[in-house]
Short mmCIF file of N, CA, C and O and ligand atoms in Angstrom, two decimals:
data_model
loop_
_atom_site.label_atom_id
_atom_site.label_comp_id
_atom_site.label_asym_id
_atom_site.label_seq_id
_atom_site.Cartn_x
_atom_site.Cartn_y
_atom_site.Cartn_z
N UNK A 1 0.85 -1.20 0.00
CA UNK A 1 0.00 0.00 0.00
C UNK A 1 0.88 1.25 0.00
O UNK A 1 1.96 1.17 0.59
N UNK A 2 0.50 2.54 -0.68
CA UNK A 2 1.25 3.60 -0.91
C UNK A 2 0.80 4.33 0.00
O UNK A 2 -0.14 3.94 0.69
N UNK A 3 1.42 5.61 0.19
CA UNK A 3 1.29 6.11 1.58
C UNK A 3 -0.24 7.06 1.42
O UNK A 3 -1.19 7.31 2.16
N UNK A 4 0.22 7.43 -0.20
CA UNK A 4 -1.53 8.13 -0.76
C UNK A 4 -2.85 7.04 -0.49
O UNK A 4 -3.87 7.50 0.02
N UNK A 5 -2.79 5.83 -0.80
CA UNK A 5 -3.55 5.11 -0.87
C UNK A 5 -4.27 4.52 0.90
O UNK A 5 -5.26 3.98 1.39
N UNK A 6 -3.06 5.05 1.22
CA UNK A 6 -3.46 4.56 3.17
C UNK A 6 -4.15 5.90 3.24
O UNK A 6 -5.21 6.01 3.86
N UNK A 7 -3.58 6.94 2.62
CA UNK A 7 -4.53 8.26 3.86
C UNK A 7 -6.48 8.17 2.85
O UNK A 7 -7.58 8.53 3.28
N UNK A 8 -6.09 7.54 1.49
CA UNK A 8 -7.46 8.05 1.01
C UNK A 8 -7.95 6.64 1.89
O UNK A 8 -8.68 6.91 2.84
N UNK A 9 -7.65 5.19 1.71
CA UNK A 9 -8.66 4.42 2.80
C UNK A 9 -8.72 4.94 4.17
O UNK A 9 -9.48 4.43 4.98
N UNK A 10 -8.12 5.71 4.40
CA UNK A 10 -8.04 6.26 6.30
C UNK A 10 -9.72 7.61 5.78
O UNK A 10 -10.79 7.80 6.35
N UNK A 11 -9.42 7.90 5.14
CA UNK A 11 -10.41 8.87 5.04
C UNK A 11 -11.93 8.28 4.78
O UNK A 11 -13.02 8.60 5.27
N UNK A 12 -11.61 7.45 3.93
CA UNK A 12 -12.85 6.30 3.75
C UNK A 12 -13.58 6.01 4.56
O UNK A 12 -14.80 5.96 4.39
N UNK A 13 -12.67 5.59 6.24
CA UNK A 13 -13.37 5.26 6.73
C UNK A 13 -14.03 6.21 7.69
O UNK A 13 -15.22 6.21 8.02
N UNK A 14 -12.73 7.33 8.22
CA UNK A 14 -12.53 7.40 9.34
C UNK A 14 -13.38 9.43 9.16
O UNK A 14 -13.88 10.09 10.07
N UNK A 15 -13.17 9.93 7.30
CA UNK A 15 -12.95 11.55 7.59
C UNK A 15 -14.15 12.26 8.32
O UNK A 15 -14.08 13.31 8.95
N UNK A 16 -15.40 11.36 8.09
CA UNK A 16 -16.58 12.17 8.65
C UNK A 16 -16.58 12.38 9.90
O UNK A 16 -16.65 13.47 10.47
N UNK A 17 -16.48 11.26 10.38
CA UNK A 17 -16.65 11.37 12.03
C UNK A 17 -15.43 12.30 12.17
O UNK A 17 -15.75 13.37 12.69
N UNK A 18 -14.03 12.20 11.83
CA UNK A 18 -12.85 12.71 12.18
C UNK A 18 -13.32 14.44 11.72
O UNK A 18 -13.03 15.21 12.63
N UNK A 19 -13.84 15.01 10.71
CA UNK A 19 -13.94 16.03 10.21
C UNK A 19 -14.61 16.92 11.66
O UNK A 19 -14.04 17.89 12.17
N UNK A 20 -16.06 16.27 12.20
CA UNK A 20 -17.40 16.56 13.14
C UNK A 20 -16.41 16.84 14.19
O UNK A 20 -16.51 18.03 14.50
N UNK A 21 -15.32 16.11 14.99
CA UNK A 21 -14.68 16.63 15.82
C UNK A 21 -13.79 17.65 15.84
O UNK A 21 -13.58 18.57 16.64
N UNK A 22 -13.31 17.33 14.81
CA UNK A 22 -12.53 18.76 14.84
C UNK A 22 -10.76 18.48 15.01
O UNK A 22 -10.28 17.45 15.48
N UNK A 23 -10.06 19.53 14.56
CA UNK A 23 -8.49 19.33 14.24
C UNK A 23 -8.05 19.35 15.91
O UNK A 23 -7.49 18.30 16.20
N UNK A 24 -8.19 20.35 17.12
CA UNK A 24 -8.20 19.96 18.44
C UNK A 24 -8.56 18.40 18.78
O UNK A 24 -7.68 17.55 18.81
N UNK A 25 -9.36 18.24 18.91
CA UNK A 25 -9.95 17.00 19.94
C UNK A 25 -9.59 15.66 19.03
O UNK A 25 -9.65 14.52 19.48
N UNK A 26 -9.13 16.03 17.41
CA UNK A 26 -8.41 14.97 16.67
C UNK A 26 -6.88 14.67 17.32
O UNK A 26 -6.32 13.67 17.77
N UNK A 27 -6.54 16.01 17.12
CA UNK A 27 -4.57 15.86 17.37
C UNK A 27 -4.69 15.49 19.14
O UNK A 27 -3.73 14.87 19.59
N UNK A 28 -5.91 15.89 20.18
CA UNK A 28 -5.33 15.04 21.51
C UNK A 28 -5.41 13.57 21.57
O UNK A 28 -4.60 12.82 22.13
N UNK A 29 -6.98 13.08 20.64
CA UNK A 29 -6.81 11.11 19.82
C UNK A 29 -5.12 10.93 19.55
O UNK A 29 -4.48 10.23 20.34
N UNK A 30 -4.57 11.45 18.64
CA UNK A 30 -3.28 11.27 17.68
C UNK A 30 -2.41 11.29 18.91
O UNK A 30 -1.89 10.20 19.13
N UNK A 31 -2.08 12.40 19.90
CA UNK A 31 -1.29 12.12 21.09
C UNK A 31 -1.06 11.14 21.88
O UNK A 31 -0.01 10.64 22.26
N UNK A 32 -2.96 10.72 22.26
CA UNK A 32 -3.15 9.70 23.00
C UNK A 32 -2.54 8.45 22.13
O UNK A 32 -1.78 7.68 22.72
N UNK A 33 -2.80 8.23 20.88
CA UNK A 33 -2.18 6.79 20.38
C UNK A 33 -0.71 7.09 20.97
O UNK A 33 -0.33 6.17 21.70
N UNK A 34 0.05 7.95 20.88
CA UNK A 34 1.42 7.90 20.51
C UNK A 34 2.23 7.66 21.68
O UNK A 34 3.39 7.25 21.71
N UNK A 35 1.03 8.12 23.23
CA UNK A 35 1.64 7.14 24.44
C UNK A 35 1.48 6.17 24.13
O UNK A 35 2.43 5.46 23.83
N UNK A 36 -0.27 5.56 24.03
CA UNK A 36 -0.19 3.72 23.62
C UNK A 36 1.04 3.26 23.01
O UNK A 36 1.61 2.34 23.58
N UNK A 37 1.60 3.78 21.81
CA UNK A 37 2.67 3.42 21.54
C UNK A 37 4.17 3.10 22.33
O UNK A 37 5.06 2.25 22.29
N UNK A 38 3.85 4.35 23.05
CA UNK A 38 5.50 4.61 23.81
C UNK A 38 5.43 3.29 25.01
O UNK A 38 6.36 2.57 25.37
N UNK A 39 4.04 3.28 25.46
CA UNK A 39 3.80 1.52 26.36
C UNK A 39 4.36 0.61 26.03
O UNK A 39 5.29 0.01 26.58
N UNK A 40 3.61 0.34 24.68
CA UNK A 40 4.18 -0.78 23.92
C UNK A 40 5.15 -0.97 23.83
O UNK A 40 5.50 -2.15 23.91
N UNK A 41 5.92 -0.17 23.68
CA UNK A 41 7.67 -0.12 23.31
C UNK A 41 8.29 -0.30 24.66
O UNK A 41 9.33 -0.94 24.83
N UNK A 42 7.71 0.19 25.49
CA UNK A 42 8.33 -0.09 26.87
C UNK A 42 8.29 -1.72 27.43
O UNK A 42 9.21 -2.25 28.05
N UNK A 43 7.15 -2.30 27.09
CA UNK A 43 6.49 -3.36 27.21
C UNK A 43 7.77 -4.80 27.88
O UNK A 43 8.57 -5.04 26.97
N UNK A 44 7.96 -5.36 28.67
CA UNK A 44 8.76 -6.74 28.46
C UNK A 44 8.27 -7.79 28.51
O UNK A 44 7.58 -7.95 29.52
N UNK A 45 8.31 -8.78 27.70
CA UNK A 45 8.71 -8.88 26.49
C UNK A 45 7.85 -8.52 25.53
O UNK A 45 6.72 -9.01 25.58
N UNK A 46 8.13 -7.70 24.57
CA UNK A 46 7.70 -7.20 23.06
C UNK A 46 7.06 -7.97 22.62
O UNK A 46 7.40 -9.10 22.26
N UNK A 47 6.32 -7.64 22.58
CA UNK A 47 4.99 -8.07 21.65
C UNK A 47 4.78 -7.96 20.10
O UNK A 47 3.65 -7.57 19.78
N UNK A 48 5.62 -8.22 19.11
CA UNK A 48 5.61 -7.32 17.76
C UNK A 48 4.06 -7.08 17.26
O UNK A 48 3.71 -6.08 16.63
N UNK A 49 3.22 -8.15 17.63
CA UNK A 49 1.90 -7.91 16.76
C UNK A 49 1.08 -6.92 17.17
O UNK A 49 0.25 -6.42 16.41
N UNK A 50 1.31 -6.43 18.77
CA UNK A 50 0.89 -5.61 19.21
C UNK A 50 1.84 -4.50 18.98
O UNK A 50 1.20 -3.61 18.43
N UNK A 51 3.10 -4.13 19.13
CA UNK A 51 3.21 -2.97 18.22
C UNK A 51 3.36 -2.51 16.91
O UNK A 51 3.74 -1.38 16.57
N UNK A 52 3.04 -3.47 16.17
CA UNK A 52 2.37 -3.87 14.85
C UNK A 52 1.70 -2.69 14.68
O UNK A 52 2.02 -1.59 14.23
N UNK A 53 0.31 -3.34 15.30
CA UNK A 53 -0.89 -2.51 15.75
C UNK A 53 -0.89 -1.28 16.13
O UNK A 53 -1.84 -0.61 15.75
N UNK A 54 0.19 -0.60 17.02
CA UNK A 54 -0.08 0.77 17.92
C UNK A 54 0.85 1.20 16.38
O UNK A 54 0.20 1.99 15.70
N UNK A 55 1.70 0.96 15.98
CA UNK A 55 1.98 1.68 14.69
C UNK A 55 1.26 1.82 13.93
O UNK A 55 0.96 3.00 13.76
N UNK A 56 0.87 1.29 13.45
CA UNK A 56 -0.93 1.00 12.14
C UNK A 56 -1.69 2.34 12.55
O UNK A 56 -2.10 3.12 11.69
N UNK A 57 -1.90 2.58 14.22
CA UNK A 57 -2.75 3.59 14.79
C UNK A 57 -2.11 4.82 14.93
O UNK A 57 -2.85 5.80 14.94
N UNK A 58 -0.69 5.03 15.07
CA UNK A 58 -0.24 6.19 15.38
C UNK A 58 -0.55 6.61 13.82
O UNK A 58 -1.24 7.59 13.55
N UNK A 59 0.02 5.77 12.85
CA UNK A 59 0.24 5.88 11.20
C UNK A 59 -1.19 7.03 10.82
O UNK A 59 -1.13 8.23 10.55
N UNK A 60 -2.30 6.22 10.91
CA UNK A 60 -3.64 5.97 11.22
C UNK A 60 -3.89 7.76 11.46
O UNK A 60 -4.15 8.63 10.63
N UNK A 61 -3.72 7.82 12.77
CA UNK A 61 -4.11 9.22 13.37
C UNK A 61 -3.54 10.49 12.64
O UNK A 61 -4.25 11.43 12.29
N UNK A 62 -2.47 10.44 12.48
CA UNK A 62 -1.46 11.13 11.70
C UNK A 62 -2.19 11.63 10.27
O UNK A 62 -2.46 12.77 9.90
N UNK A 63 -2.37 10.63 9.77
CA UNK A 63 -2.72 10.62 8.25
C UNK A 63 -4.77 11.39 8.42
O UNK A 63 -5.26 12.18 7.62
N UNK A 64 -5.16 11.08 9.09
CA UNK A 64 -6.39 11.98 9.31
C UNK A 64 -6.13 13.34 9.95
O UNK A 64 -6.85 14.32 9.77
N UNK A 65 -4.92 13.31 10.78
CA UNK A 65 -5.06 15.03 10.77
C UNK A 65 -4.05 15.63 9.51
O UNK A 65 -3.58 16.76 9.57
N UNK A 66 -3.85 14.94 8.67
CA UNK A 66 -2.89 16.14 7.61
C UNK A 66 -4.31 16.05 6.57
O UNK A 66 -4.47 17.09 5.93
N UNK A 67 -5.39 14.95 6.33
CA UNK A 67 -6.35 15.15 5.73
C UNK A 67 -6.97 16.41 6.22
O UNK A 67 -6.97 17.49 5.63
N UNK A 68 -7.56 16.13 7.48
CA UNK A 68 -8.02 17.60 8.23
C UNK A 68 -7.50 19.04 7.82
O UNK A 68 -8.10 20.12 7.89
N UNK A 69 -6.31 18.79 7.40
CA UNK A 69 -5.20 19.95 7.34
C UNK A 69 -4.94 20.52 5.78
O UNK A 69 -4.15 21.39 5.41
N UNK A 70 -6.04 19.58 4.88
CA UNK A 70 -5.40 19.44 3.34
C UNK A 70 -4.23 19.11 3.04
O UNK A 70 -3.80 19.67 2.03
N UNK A 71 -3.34 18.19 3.70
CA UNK A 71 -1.87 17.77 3.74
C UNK A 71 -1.98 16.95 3.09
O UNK A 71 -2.73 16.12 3.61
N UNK A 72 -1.43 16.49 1.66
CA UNK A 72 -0.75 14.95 1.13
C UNK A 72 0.14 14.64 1.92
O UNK A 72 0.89 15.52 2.35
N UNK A 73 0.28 13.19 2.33
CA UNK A 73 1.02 12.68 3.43
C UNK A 73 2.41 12.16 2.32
O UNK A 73 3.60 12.16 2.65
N UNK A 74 1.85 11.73 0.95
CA UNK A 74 2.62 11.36 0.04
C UNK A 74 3.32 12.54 -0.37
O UNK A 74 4.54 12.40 -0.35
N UNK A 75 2.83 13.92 -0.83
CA UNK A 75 3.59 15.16 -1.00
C UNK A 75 4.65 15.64 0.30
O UNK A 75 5.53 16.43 -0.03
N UNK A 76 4.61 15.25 1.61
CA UNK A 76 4.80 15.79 2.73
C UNK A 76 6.35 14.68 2.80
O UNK A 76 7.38 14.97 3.41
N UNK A 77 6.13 13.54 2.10
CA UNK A 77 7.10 12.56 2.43
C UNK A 77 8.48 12.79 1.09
O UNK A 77 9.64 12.38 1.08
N UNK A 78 7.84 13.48 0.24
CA UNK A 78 8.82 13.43 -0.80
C UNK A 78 9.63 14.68 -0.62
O UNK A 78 10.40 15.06 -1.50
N UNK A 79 9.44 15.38 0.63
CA UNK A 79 10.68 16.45 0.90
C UNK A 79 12.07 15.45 1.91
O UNK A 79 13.03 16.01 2.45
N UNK A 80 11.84 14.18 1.93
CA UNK A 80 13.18 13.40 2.39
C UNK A 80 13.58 12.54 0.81
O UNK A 80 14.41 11.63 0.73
N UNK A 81 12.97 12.96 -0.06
CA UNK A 81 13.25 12.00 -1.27
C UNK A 81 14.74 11.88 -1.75
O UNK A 81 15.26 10.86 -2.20
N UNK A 82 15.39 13.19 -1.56
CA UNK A 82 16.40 12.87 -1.73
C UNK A 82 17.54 13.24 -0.62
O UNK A 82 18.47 14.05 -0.66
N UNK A 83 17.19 12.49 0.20
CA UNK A 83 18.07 12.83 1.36
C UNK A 83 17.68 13.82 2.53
O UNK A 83 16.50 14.16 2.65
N UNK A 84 18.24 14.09 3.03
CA UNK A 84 18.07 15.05 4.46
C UNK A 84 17.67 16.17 4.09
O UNK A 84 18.51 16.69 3.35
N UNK A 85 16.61 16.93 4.27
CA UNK A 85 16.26 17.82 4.43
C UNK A 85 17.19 18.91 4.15
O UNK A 85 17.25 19.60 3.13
N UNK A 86 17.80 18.96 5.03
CA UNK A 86 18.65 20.06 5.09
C UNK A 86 20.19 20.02 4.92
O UNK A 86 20.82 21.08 4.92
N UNK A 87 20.71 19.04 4.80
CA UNK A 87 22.22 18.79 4.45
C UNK A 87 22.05 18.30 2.85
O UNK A 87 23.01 18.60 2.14
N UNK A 88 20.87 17.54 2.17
CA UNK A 88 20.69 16.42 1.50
C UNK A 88 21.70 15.21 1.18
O UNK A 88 21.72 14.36 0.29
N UNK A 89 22.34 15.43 2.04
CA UNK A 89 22.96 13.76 1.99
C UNK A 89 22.37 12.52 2.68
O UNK A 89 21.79 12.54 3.76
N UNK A 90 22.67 11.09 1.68
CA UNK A 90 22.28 9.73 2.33
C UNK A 90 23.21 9.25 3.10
O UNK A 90 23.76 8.64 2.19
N UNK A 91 23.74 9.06 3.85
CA UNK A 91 23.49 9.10 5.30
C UNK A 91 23.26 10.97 5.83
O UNK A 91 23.92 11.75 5.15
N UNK A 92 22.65 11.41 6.61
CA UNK A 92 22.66 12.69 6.90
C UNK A 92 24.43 12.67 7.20
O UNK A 92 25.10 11.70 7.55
N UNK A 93 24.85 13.92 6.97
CA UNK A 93 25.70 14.49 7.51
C UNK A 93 26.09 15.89 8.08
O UNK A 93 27.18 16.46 8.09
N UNK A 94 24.77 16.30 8.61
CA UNK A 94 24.51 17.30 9.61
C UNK A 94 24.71 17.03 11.01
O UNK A 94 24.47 17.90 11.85
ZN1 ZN B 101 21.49 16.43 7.34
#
């Protein structure tokens, strides 16, 4: 799956309800996954399928607020296309 193709099924399912709440009470959802996540990772012993999952959701949350935002997540990703941002070298060398 392409990263365009995850945010238009994320929107599929998720933009109405996500739109009705609003870019606030969306990005504190998107926070809240991203402790679930930081749990997970803390977790002993690791669980991969479960942070499988809390990635899928952070991914997930993310990609509905740059919809919210009119953000291509695919346009947003092709400013690392060729390297670092700001040095543009592969390995960074900043
Ligand atoms: Zn750099």
């Amino acid at each position: 799956m392409t990263i365009q193709k995850f945010q238009k099924q994320i929107e599929d399912i998720y933009f109405t309800r996500d739109f009705a709440r609003g870019i606030p009470l969306t990005f504190t959802w998107f926070v809240e996954e991203v402790g679930e996540l930081a749990k997970e990772i803390r977790r002993e012993p690791q669980n991969i399928e479960r942070l499988r999952e809390e990635f899928a959701d952070v991914l997930a949350w993310l990609s509905t607020l740059a919809s919210l935002l009119n953000i291509s997540l695919e346009d947003a990703a092709e400013i690392y296309a060729d390297g670092c941002p700001k040095c543009h070298a592969t390995p960074c060398k900043c």
